[in-house]
Structure formats: structure tokens, C-alpha cells
Amino acid sequence: MVDFLYRYKYYLLAGLGSWLLFVTQQLSIAYRMQANPEMVLLHEGFGDMILFMFFFTNIILVRRVVHDGKDRNPEHMLRIVLFTGLIGVLAVFFSRWYLSPYRNTEQEMITLPVLHAITLLALHVFVFTGIYTFKKFIFYTGTRVRPALWTTFEFFLGAGLLIVFENPFYFIPEWIKVGLLVVSLGLIAYFSVFTRWVAYLTLRQKLNSIFLLGMTVVVLFFLMYEEGVFTYDLSSLIHEYFFYRYFLMGVAALFIASYSLFSILVLIFNLPTGFVFEKTRKDLVSIQKIQQSILPGLAQEGAARTLLEAAMLSSNSSAGWIEMEGENEPLICHGIREMDIPTLKQEVNLRKLVLKKREVWQNQDLRRNHLLKFKRSNYRSLIVLPIQTRFTNIGALFLVQNIPFGFSDDNIFVLKSFADQAALALENIALNVKSLELERYQEQLAIARQMQQKLYPARFPDSPYIRVFARNQQAESVGGDYYDILKTGEGIYKIIIGDVSGKGTKAAFFMAQVKGMFQSLARTTADPVRFITLINQAISSCMDKGSFITLTYIQLDLNIGKAWIARAGHCPTLFYSGQEKKSVWLIEGGLALGVIREDGFREYIKTQEISVHTGDRLVLFTDGIVEARDEKGEEFDYDRLLNAVQNGIHLSPEDLSQSIIQEVQDFSGGVIEDDYTLMVLDITGNPETPKSV
Amino acid sequence: MEIAQVVHTNFTTLQIQGELDALSAVGADEVFTRLIQQKQFNLHLDFSGLEYISSAGIGVILSHQDEVYQNKGKIVFSGLSPKVLNVFQLLGLHQLFKIVSSESEVECCFLES
């Protein structure tokens, strides 16, 4: 309220000021007449000016306020009009009661003009609130009235306002007044037809609007009565209100009355269609509800229940149920006992039928048609709707009614859209459940990956005699590559690199087993052949046929400057001799693990013995490196790797690893798609002459 | 990958063309399984048309070799390209299987037994 007053302060001040001026002027006349009853009331141009200002400022104020109103609900707008009118009525009543002691006294000459001014103000504000509200109705969504017509109407009203200035010395020609009146009345009649807003109301809003409009007319008549309109005889009434100073008031009141009464008629005629509108609206809300049941967290049954309730409500069915594809019992039923259902559809599986034909099945005269047997004879109409999307059959919706031909085509049309909506919802729910499961799997995989990362050595043995660096990548979450290094004595190291055939989880499990065995066997088993044989024995029993593991096991003893290398089907190790400045492949053969699962395996493994010195380098890797392919399908291969190592002899193990991987990546066009591991080991000293690089 | 089957008096030849990778390994496995069910334990694998073999492809052969040897059968390879031969040598499979360089030697291998 305060906000309202503040916002329109200038308009309100102007309105109030002009009204007070008007009251003052009226009072001054009254006092002068009291003082001199013989006074001949001469016309005062000044008074006309005040009346004009009073009318004009009020119109501008009301126009502004109504125009700014944001509420588009016709019912609310009508309430405001009526409210304005009722405040006016209250003001009139109050002032009459307050001034009643002066009735029939000498003072009455003074009180009457005040009472008149209040009534005039109330009537004026009310009528123009009505006009500008009705303007909004006339231009309601979708009407095709030209705004220019309204401007014309306002222009004529404005011109009519000038009639105020008519006085004994200055007459406005009669034909102008008639012209103004005719055009105004014509426009009023024209505008009264535009009542499209009625169509947007609900049934309840329509009933309310009829009441509000009726009351508006009553208030209008009351205020007109108070204003004294009906004390005139007809011809002077017409003269005063259409051809003299109150022209504007007359036309405006006529507009209010005309538009209100016409709207009431339209509303009454529209009441029956209101029921249809209501139903359509409810159907729309139902579709929305079904759509909302797609939201995660809602179970399949919830969506099905929403569908059944909406469908039964919309078609006015007495019972219904939903059967899901692949289940014998109905998912939910309503208005019918589950045990009664089979008797109704005994002879034919209607669910399968509608899903196959992709159309609605209906029998609207069950009593005549003996296709179906049913216990309860009061079911007369049955329709079955398929619930299916383009690719998935979900189920069927059954609805029954107690009257024959209970389902109209219109019903069926709406029900179909319900079923289609529900099909989407139900399918989405199923997809949601699936994606949740998938998410859980992914979580588990992420855990597996974390666990596997822990299987790789976090750091290499801190040693003055060797320097190691390794890089490893898994193509999937987990992989089958493995490497490790263990210090088992002063200057004695066990090194392993391996690759389980295949990728993913299965490979990762075997890799974990190899890790366990390496950590336990490497400490106790000096002989590489024995080590590999033991692993083969242990692991073969649990590997499926066709899977195999390749690995290279190196025992390095820097005390005596020797290394024993056993290769079980794994990529050969590259050995760079610092003295000869030459790289050689350690290719001494051996069979992969898991190929031969009995004792004979031992014969296929040989150990290669080499002498190692400070400045020597071992490069171990898995097939992801040498089998990386370029776009032509050519493999990176051993020669390129050898060259890379040879070119990088001056590099540290870290830098060499980085440069090799960079080269392989460039070769294969950015990414290495397979699992790979690369390990570079430098011999930097021995226990007798530590750190003599 | 394509597999052609030629039945000889005392052995069966499988001519494998193209790439034997994880995808085609499934088809190859079916062929091997069927032959072993038919008690064909003397197998000659003609790899002259084989361009590439992956670990899954090797796995198919390995998964059946057990049964072949238990039944006194034999697997003989011929026509290995240098690349495929390299894979075999790397995995140590040349110690396990008979690998011959020319077609004419194949028959002799089966005559010995």
C-alpha cells in the first residue's frame, strides 16, 4: 500500500488537489448562495476549468494504475474493479451518515455539495477502473482488435470531456455532440463483442466472474442512483449525461454496463463448454504427472499407478489394471479384484494381441459378444491399450466400464497419449535402473584400478648401485602388465616384467597373483628357471586354456658382476654395454607360462648368463611398445626401439623412458592404444667400488 | 579372416587367410573345436595367407594343443611369414610345434608318427 502511494505520488497528489479544488469551488458557490439567496448563479469559466481538471487527473491516474497492473487473471482483475466500486459505496455511505445531522437544516446547502463531490469521485474512479480493466479483456491473448480503434475511442472520450466547457456564452454545435455520441456508442457496441478471455477461464472462474460482473453492474447503478441520475426524467437525463457536462460519465457508465452484461451472457453460454475445458485441462495435468514420474527415484510401480489413475479418471472407468510384459500377474489393479481378472480375458491373451498389432483393442458390448467370459456381469465395455515405445514392449492397460459403449473415440485418443507417455516414463525408469547399475560397476572398476596401482612398486629400492625408472599405462581401467624389482641382498636384485594375455579384469587378477608369487618366491629362489617353473605350476591350474603369461625374470648380482636372464615368451630384454657402446637383444628362448601345464615345462626354459659392469643398461618392456602401429598398420618394432636406446645413451633412465614413449606416441599418432610398460635400469656401481660412474 | 579346410588321408589342412585377432579368434575356435570333436587330431595349419596373429589368436591354438597331444596328434605349421614366425619364436612356441618352411615337408611330418 505504502509502495503504491509512493509510486503514484504525483498522480495521487494531482487527483486529490483537483478534487479539493472542486470541493472548494462548490462550497464557495454554496456559501455565496446562502449569504445571498437572491443571487443569480452566473456561469463561471473558472469552475468549468476545475471540473475539467478533476475529471482529467482522475482518468490519467486510473489509466496509469490499471495499465501497470501485472495480474493477468481476469477473475482477479474483476475483483479489483468491484473492490474499487465497493470502496466508493462505503465512502458514500459513510459521508451520508456523517453528514446526516445536517439534513433538512440550513447547513444542508453546505453539506450537499460535499456529498455530491464524494459521490462523483467514487463513481468516476470506479467507472474508469472498469473501462481500463475491460480494455485489457478486449485485448486479451489472441483477439484481433486493432489498437488504433481503442485510441479512437479514447480520443472521442477526450473530446467529450471538452463539453464541460459549454456555457451560456459558448455553445458547442449540436451535430458535433451527436457525432461524438454516435461514434462512441458504436465503438462500445463493437468492443462489447470481444469476450475471448471467457474461453480461458475454468468453470469455477466463470461462475465467479458472473458474480463479480453482476455485482459491478449493481454497484454502478447504486453509485449512479446516489449521484442522482434517476431523479431526472428521461429527456433531461439524456440531456445531462449525453449532451452536457457529464457526457463522459454517461458514455463510460454505458460502456461498463454494456460490456458487463454482454460478458455475463457469454459466460453463461460458455458454462457447458467449461466442463469440456475442465476435462481437457485435467487430462493435460495427468500427462504432465506421468511425465514427471520419469524422475529418478520413482519406481516402475509408481509410474504405472499414475497412469492407471489418470486413465480411469479421464475415461470415467469403473475398473482397470496394468499388465507388464513377461509377467503373469497384473502389476497393479484398481476397482477389480485380481482374482476376477482372469475370467474376463480367459480365451485370448489380449496383452500379446495389442502389443503385436500395436493398436487399441476394444469391445464395447461385452454382453453380446461371447469372446470373453466373465463372472461379474456388470462389466459392459472393455478396452485394452498397448504400452510400448518404438522398440520396447512394456505392457498393456486394461479399462472396463459398467455401461456399454462407455469409451468414446475422444476418450480413446486421450488414453492413447497417456499410454504413450507412460511407456516413455517406464522405459526411462528401466534405463535409469540400468545406468545406476552401470555406475556401480564403474565405481567397482575404479576401486580395482586403485588397488592395482598399489601392486606396482611405489618406489624402487634406494641403492647406490642401480638407478631404475619405469613407465606404465593401462588401456582399460585395469590391465595385465606387471613389473617389479626387489633387493634381496647387498648388490643383489630380482627384476620382473610380465604381460598377461588379453586385457581388463581377468588379466589384472593373474597379474596380482604373479605379484604375490614374485614377492614370496624371489626372496627364496635363486635360480630363475626354478622361479619360472614354480610360477607356471602355481598359475596354470587356475588359468583357462588359451590364456598365457609372458615374463622375463632377471637375477642381478653386482658383487660378482653377473646377471641371469630367463625369458618365458616375453619380449627380449635390450642390453646396452657401456664398455662396447653397443646394444644387443637377449633373445635366449623360453616358452610362455600357461602353455604347458605339467612338469615338462622346465625343459623349455633356459637361462642366459651375462657379465655386467658399471655403465651398462637394461631396457625391459612389454609388447605395447613394439607393437604400437602407425596409420599404415606398420609396427614400431624392435629396430626403432634399439635405435632410440642407442641414440639416448647419454640420457638418464627417466629422460630415456620419456623420449622413447614420446617417440612411440608420435609414431602411433598421439596415443598408444595397448597396455604398455617400459623400464630402464642403469648399473651405477658395485659393492666393491660404490658409485664409480 | 577366412578359414578353408582341406581333408587329406591322414591329416587335415586349415588354410587361414587374413588377420587372426581377438575378433576372428572366436570363429577360429569354433573350427578347431569341431575338428577335435570329429577326432581329427593331425592338423596342418597353412599360415601362408596369415598377415597378423594376436595373442588371442595364439590362445586359440594353445587352448586346443593339450587335447591334440594327449590323443597322440600333431600340429604342424607351414608358410609362416617372418612376422608371424617372430611371434612364435618370441613365445617359445617353435619348441612346441613343428614348423616347416615348405608344403612338401608337411606330409612327411605326419608319416613319421
PDB file of N, CA and C in Angstrom, chain B residues 33-93:
ATOM      1  N   THR B  33      37.353 -76.591 -32.456  1.00  0.00           N
ATOM      2  CA  THR B  33      36.516 -77.413 -31.574  1.00  0.00           C
ATOM      3  C   THR B  33      35.796 -78.489 -32.379  1.00  0.00           C
ATOM      4  N   ARG B  34      35.280 -78.101 -33.545  1.00  0.00           N
ATOM      5  CA  ARG B  34      34.541 -79.053 -34.362  1.00  0.00           C
ATOM      6  C   ARG B  34      35.457 -80.181 -34.844  1.00  0.00           C
ATOM      7  N   LEU B  35      36.663 -79.802 -35.296  1.00  0.00           N
ATOM      8  CA  LEU B  35      37.603 -80.811 -35.804  1.00  0.00           C
ATOM      9  C   LEU B  35      37.978 -81.803 -34.709  1.00  0.00           C
ATOM     10  N   ILE B  36      38.201 -81.291 -33.515  1.00  0.00           N
ATOM     11  CA  ILE B  36      38.614 -82.170 -32.427  1.00  0.00           C
ATOM     12  C   ILE B  36      37.465 -83.089 -32.009  1.00  0.00           C
ATOM     13  N   GLN B  37      36.261 -82.550 -32.080  1.00  0.00           N
ATOM     14  CA  GLN B  37      35.089 -83.408 -31.817  1.00  0.00           C
ATOM     15  C   GLN B  37      34.999 -84.521 -32.851  1.00  0.00           C
ATOM     16  N   GLN B  38      35.433 -84.201 -34.076  1.00  0.00           N
ATOM     17  CA  GLN B  38      35.404 -85.208 -35.144  1.00  0.00           C
ATOM     18  C   GLN B  38      36.642 -86.105 -35.111  1.00  0.00           C
ATOM     19  N   LYS B  39      37.402 -85.996 -34.016  1.00  0.00           N
ATOM     20  CA  LYS B  39      38.601 -86.821 -33.808  1.00  0.00           C
ATOM     21  C   LYS B  39      39.669 -86.575 -34.880  1.00  0.00           C
ATOM     22  N   GLN B  40      39.746 -85.385 -35.345  1.00  0.00           N
ATOM     23  CA  GLN B  40      40.828 -85.025 -36.268  1.00  0.00           C
ATOM     24  C   GLN B  40      41.937 -84.426 -35.413  1.00  0.00           C
ATOM     25  N   PHE B  41      42.954 -85.246 -35.125  1.00  0.00           N
ATOM     26  CA  PHE B  41      43.999 -84.726 -34.243  1.00  0.00           C
ATOM     27  C   PHE B  41      45.273 -84.363 -34.986  1.00  0.00           C
ATOM     28  N   ASN B  42      45.341 -84.783 -36.264  1.00  0.00           N
ATOM     29  CA  ASN B  42      46.503 -84.387 -37.061  1.00  0.00           C
ATOM     30  C   ASN B  42      46.143 -83.146 -37.865  1.00  0.00           C
ATOM     31  N   LEU B  43      46.686 -82.017 -37.404  1.00  0.00           N
ATOM     32  CA  LEU B  43      46.285 -80.756 -38.017  1.00  0.00           C
ATOM     33  C   LEU B  43      47.476 -80.074 -38.675  1.00  0.00           C
ATOM     34  N   HIS B  44      47.228 -79.605 -39.877  1.00  0.00           N
ATOM     35  CA  HIS B  44      48.232 -78.792 -40.561  1.00  0.00           C
ATOM     36  C   HIS B  44      47.659 -77.396 -40.715  1.00  0.00           C
ATOM     37  N   LEU B  45      48.352 -76.445 -40.147  1.00  0.00           N
ATOM     38  CA  LEU B  45      47.881 -75.069 -40.277  1.00  0.00           C
ATOM     39  C   LEU B  45      48.724 -74.362 -41.327  1.00  0.00           C
ATOM     40  N   ASP B  46      48.068 -74.023 -42.429  1.00  0.00           N
ATOM     41  CA  ASP B  46      48.759 -73.308 -43.512  1.00  0.00           C
ATOM     42  C   ASP B  46      48.614 -71.809 -43.277  1.00  0.00           C
ATOM     43  N   PHE B  47      49.713 -71.209 -42.834  1.00  0.00           N
ATOM     44  CA  PHE B  47      49.683 -69.790 -42.472  1.00  0.00           C
ATOM     45  C   PHE B  47      50.194 -68.889 -43.595  1.00  0.00           C
ATOM     46  N   SER B  48      50.283 -69.440 -44.815  1.00  0.00           N
ATOM     47  CA  SER B  48      50.885 -68.629 -45.893  1.00  0.00           C
ATOM     48  C   SER B  48      50.039 -67.384 -46.204  1.00  0.00           C
ATOM     49  N   GLY B  49      48.772 -67.434 -45.851  1.00  0.00           N
ATOM     50  CA  GLY B  49      47.923 -66.260 -46.105  1.00  0.00           C
ATOM     51  C   GLY B  49      47.694 -65.420 -44.860  1.00  0.00           C
ATOM     52  N   LEU B  50      48.359 -65.784 -43.770  1.00  0.00           N
ATOM     53  CA  LEU B  50      48.111 -65.088 -42.498  1.00  0.00           C
ATOM     54  C   LEU B  50      48.995 -63.848 -42.399  1.00  0.00           C
ATOM     55  N   GLU B  51      48.354 -62.710 -42.206  1.00  0.00           N
ATOM     56  CA  GLU B  51      49.121 -61.459 -42.162  1.00  0.00           C
ATOM     57  C   GLU B  51      49.523 -61.080 -40.747  1.00  0.00           C
ATOM     58  N   TYR B  52      48.660 -61.470 -39.803  1.00  0.00           N
ATOM     59  CA  TYR B  52      48.902 -60.997 -38.431  1.00  0.00           C
ATOM     60  C   TYR B  52      48.253 -61.979 -37.474  1.00  0.00           C
ATOM     61  N   ILE B  53      48.926 -62.213 -36.344  1.00  0.00           N
ATOM     62  CA  ILE B  53      48.299 -63.043 -35.320  1.00  0.00           C
ATOM     63  C   ILE B  53      48.469 -62.344 -33.965  1.00  0.00           C
ATOM     64  N   SER B  54      47.385 -62.229 -33.232  1.00  0.00           N
ATOM     65  CA  SER B  54      47.454 -61.571 -31.930  1.00  0.00           C
ATOM     66  C   SER B  54      47.539 -62.636 -30.833  1.00  0.00           C
ATOM     67  N   SER B  55      47.704 -62.176 -29.608  1.00  0.00           N
ATOM     68  CA  SER B  55      47.817 -63.125 -28.503  1.00  0.00           C
ATOM     69  C   SER B  55      46.533 -63.945 -28.355  1.00  0.00           C
ATOM     70  N   ALA B  56      45.393 -63.333 -28.708  1.00  0.00           N
ATOM     71  CA  ALA B  56      44.140 -64.091 -28.646  1.00  0.00           C
ATOM     72  C   ALA B  56      44.141 -65.199 -29.694  1.00  0.00           C
ATOM     73  N   GLY B  57      44.729 -64.916 -30.855  1.00  0.00           N
ATOM     74  CA  GLY B  57      44.833 -65.919 -31.915  1.00  0.00           C
ATOM     75  C   GLY B  57      45.724 -67.071 -31.490  1.00  0.00           C
ATOM     76  N   ILE B  58      46.851 -66.704 -30.879  1.00  0.00           N
ATOM     77  CA  ILE B  58      47.747 -67.738 -30.341  1.00  0.00           C
ATOM     78  C   ILE B  58      46.996 -68.560 -29.308  1.00  0.00           C
ATOM     79  N   GLY B  59      46.213 -67.857 -28.489  1.00  0.00           N
ATOM     80  CA  GLY B  59      45.460 -68.515 -27.413  1.00  0.00           C
ATOM     81  C   GLY B  59      44.557 -69.605 -27.936  1.00  0.00           C
ATOM     82  N   VAL B  60      43.941 -69.369 -29.093  1.00  0.00           N
ATOM     83  CA  VAL B  60      43.039 -70.372 -29.673  1.00  0.00           C
ATOM     84  C   VAL B  60      43.809 -71.667 -29.957  1.00  0.00           C
ATOM     85  N   ILE B  61      44.980 -71.505 -30.558  1.00  0.00           N
ATOM     86  CA  ILE B  61      45.782 -72.695 -30.890  1.00  0.00           C
ATOM     87  C   ILE B  61      46.237 -73.389 -29.606  1.00  0.00           C
ATOM     88  N   LEU B  62      46.688 -72.579 -28.661  1.00  0.00           N
ATOM     89  CA  LEU B  62      47.189 -73.141 -27.407  1.00  0.00           C
ATOM     90  C   LEU B  62      46.103 -73.888 -26.636  1.00  0.00           C
ATOM     91  N   SER B  63      44.885 -73.368 -26.708  1.00  0.00           N
ATOM     92  CA  SER B  63      43.823 -73.976 -25.912  1.00  0.00           C
ATOM     93  C   SER B  63      43.452 -75.361 -26.430  1.00  0.00           C
ATOM     94  N   HIS B  64      43.846 -75.688 -27.666  1.00  0.00           N
ATOM     95  CA  HIS B  64      43.490 -77.000 -28.202  1.00  0.00           C
ATOM     96  C   HIS B  64      44.677 -77.953 -28.286  1.00  0.00           C
ATOM     97  N   GLN B  65      45.898 -77.397 -28.127  1.00  0.00           N
ATOM     98  CA  GLN B  65      47.068 -78.242 -28.317  1.00  0.00           C
ATOM     99  C   GLN B  65      47.137 -79.375 -27.289  1.00  0.00           C
ATOM    100  N   ASP B  66      46.698 -79.085 -26.059  1.00  0.00           N
ATOM    101  CA  ASP B  66      46.676 -80.094 -24.998  1.00  0.00           C
ATOM    102  C   ASP B  66      46.003 -81.382 -25.457  1.00  0.00           C
ATOM    103  N   GLU B  67      44.768 -81.188 -25.943  1.00  0.00           N
ATOM    104  CA  GLU B  67      43.945 -82.335 -26.325  1.00  0.00           C
ATOM    105  C   GLU B  67      44.543 -83.067 -27.520  1.00  0.00           C
ATOM    106  N   VAL B  68      45.120 -82.291 -28.438  1.00  0.00           N
ATOM    107  CA  VAL B  68      45.745 -82.884 -29.623  1.00  0.00           C
ATOM    108  C   VAL B  68      46.891 -83.810 -29.205  1.00  0.00           C
ATOM    109  N   TYR B  69      47.742 -83.292 -28.325  1.00  0.00           N
ATOM    110  CA  TYR B  69      48.914 -84.106 -27.935  1.00  0.00           C
ATOM    111  C   TYR B  69      48.522 -85.286 -27.061  1.00  0.00           C
ATOM    112  N   GLN B  70      47.491 -85.083 -26.226  1.00  0.00           N
ATOM    113  CA  GLN B  70      47.021 -86.201 -25.400  1.00  0.00           C
ATOM    114  C   GLN B  70      46.502 -87.350 -26.271  1.00  0.00           C
ATOM    115  N   ASN B  71      45.980 -87.014 -27.429  1.00  0.00           N
ATOM    116  CA  ASN B  71      45.435 -88.023 -28.328  1.00  0.00           C
ATOM    117  C   ASN B  71      46.443 -88.432 -29.409  1.00  0.00           C
ATOM    118  N   LYS B  72      47.719 -88.185 -29.063  1.00  0.00           N
ATOM    119  CA  LYS B  72      48.806 -88.588 -29.976  1.00  0.00           C
ATOM    120  C   LYS B  72      48.694 -87.900 -31.347  1.00  0.00           C
ATOM    121  N   GLY B  73      48.107 -86.736 -31.326  1.00  0.00           N
ATOM    122  CA  GLY B  73      48.007 -85.980 -32.575  1.00  0.00           C
ATOM    123  C   GLY B  73      49.188 -85.031 -32.720  1.00  0.00           C
ATOM    124  N   LYS B  74      49.104 -84.191 -33.725  1.00  0.00           N
ATOM    125  CA  LYS B  74      50.235 -83.321 -34.034  1.00  0.00           C
ATOM    126  C   LYS B  74      49.713 -82.047 -34.682  1.00  0.00           C
ATOM    127  N   ILE B  75      50.390 -80.968 -34.399  1.00  0.00           N
ATOM    128  CA  ILE B  75      50.049 -79.726 -35.106  1.00  0.00           C
ATOM    129  C   ILE B  75      51.302 -79.278 -35.859  1.00  0.00           C
ATOM    130  N   VAL B  76      51.148 -79.118 -37.164  1.00  0.00           N
ATOM    131  CA  VAL B  76      52.275 -78.702 -37.990  1.00  0.00           C
ATOM    132  C   VAL B  76      51.912 -77.369 -38.656  1.00  0.00           C
ATOM    133  N   PHE B  77      52.871 -76.446 -38.600  1.00  0.00           N
ATOM    134  CA  PHE B  77      52.635 -75.140 -39.216  1.00  0.00           C
ATOM    135  C   PHE B  77      53.489 -75.004 -40.459  1.00  0.00           C
ATOM    136  N   SER B  78      52.945 -74.310 -41.455  1.00  0.00           N
ATOM    137  CA  SER B  78      53.774 -74.015 -42.622  1.00  0.00           C
ATOM    138  C   SER B  78      53.435 -72.629 -43.148  1.00  0.00           C
ATOM    139  N   GLY B  79      54.359 -72.098 -43.922  1.00  0.00           N
ATOM    140  CA  GLY B  79      54.113 -70.809 -44.586  1.00  0.00           C
ATOM    141  C   GLY B  79      54.074 -69.626 -43.657  1.00  0.00           C
ATOM    142  N   LEU B  80      54.802 -69.684 -42.542  1.00  0.00           N
ATOM    143  CA  LEU B  80      54.790 -68.551 -41.619  1.00  0.00           C
ATOM    144  C   LEU B  80      55.562 -67.372 -42.202  1.00  0.00           C
ATOM    145  N   SER B  81      54.953 -66.236 -42.193  1.00  0.00           N
ATOM    146  CA  SER B  81      55.656 -65.026 -42.628  1.00  0.00           C
ATOM    147  C   SER B  81      56.689 -64.703 -41.544  1.00  0.00           C
ATOM    148  N   PRO B  82      57.719 -63.921 -41.874  1.00  0.00           N
ATOM    149  CA  PRO B  82      58.748 -63.612 -40.871  1.00  0.00           C
ATOM    150  C   PRO B  82      58.132 -63.020 -39.601  1.00  0.00           C
ATOM    151  N   LYS B  83      57.111 -62.207 -39.798  1.00  0.00           N
ATOM    152  CA  LYS B  83      56.483 -61.538 -38.658  1.00  0.00           C
ATOM    153  C   LYS B  83      55.816 -62.562 -37.725  1.00  0.00           C
ATOM    154  N   VAL B  84      55.039 -63.469 -38.341  1.00  0.00           N
ATOM    155  CA  VAL B  84      54.327 -64.476 -37.550  1.00  0.00           C
ATOM    156  C   VAL B  84      55.337 -65.430 -36.908  1.00  0.00           C
ATOM    157  N   LEU B  85      56.386 -65.791 -37.666  1.00  0.00           N
ATOM    158  CA  LEU B  85      57.414 -66.672 -37.136  1.00  0.00           C
ATOM    159  C   LEU B  85      58.078 -66.029 -35.924  1.00  0.00           C
ATOM    160  N   ASN B  86      58.276 -64.722 -36.037  1.00  0.00           N
ATOM    161  CA  ASN B  86      58.881 -63.972 -34.937  1.00  0.00           C
ATOM    162  C   ASN B  86      58.044 -64.091 -33.668  1.00  0.00           C
ATOM    163  N   VAL B  87      56.728 -63.957 -33.832  1.00  0.00           N
ATOM    164  CA  VAL B  87      55.824 -64.093 -32.684  1.00  0.00           C
ATOM    165  C   VAL B  87      55.965 -65.486 -32.062  1.00  0.00           C
ATOM    166  N   PHE B  88      56.013 -66.498 -32.929  1.00  0.00           N
ATOM    167  CA  PHE B  88      56.120 -67.869 -32.438  1.00  0.00           C
ATOM    168  C   PHE B  88      57.417 -68.079 -31.664  1.00  0.00           C
ATOM    169  N   GLN B  89      58.499 -67.534 -32.236  1.00  0.00           N
ATOM    170  CA  GLN B  89      59.793 -67.701 -31.581  1.00  0.00           C
ATOM    171  C   GLN B  89      59.839 -66.957 -30.256  1.00  0.00           C
ATOM    172  N   LEU B  90      59.248 -65.778 -30.271  1.00  0.00           N
ATOM    173  CA  LEU B  90      59.241 -64.963 -29.056  1.00  0.00           C
ATOM    174  C   LEU B  90      58.584 -65.707 -27.903  1.00  0.00           C
ATOM    175  N   LEU B  91      57.456 -66.345 -28.220  1.00  0.00           N
ATOM    176  CA  LEU B  91      56.704 -67.032 -27.181  1.00  0.00           C
ATOM    177  C   LEU B  91      57.264 -68.434 -26.911  1.00  0.00           C
ATOM    178  N   GLY B  92      58.263 -68.827 -27.694  1.00  0.00           N
ATOM    179  CA  GLY B  92      58.865 -70.146 -27.483  1.00  0.00           C
ATOM    180  C   GLY B  92      58.044 -71.264 -28.084  1.00  0.00           C
ATOM    181  N   LEU B  93      57.112 -70.922 -28.931  1.00  0.00           N
ATOM    182  CA  LEU B  93      56.207 -71.946 -29.456  1.00  0.00           C
ATOM    183  C   LEU B  93      56.884 -72.824 -30.506  1.00  0.00           C
TER     184      LEU B  93
END
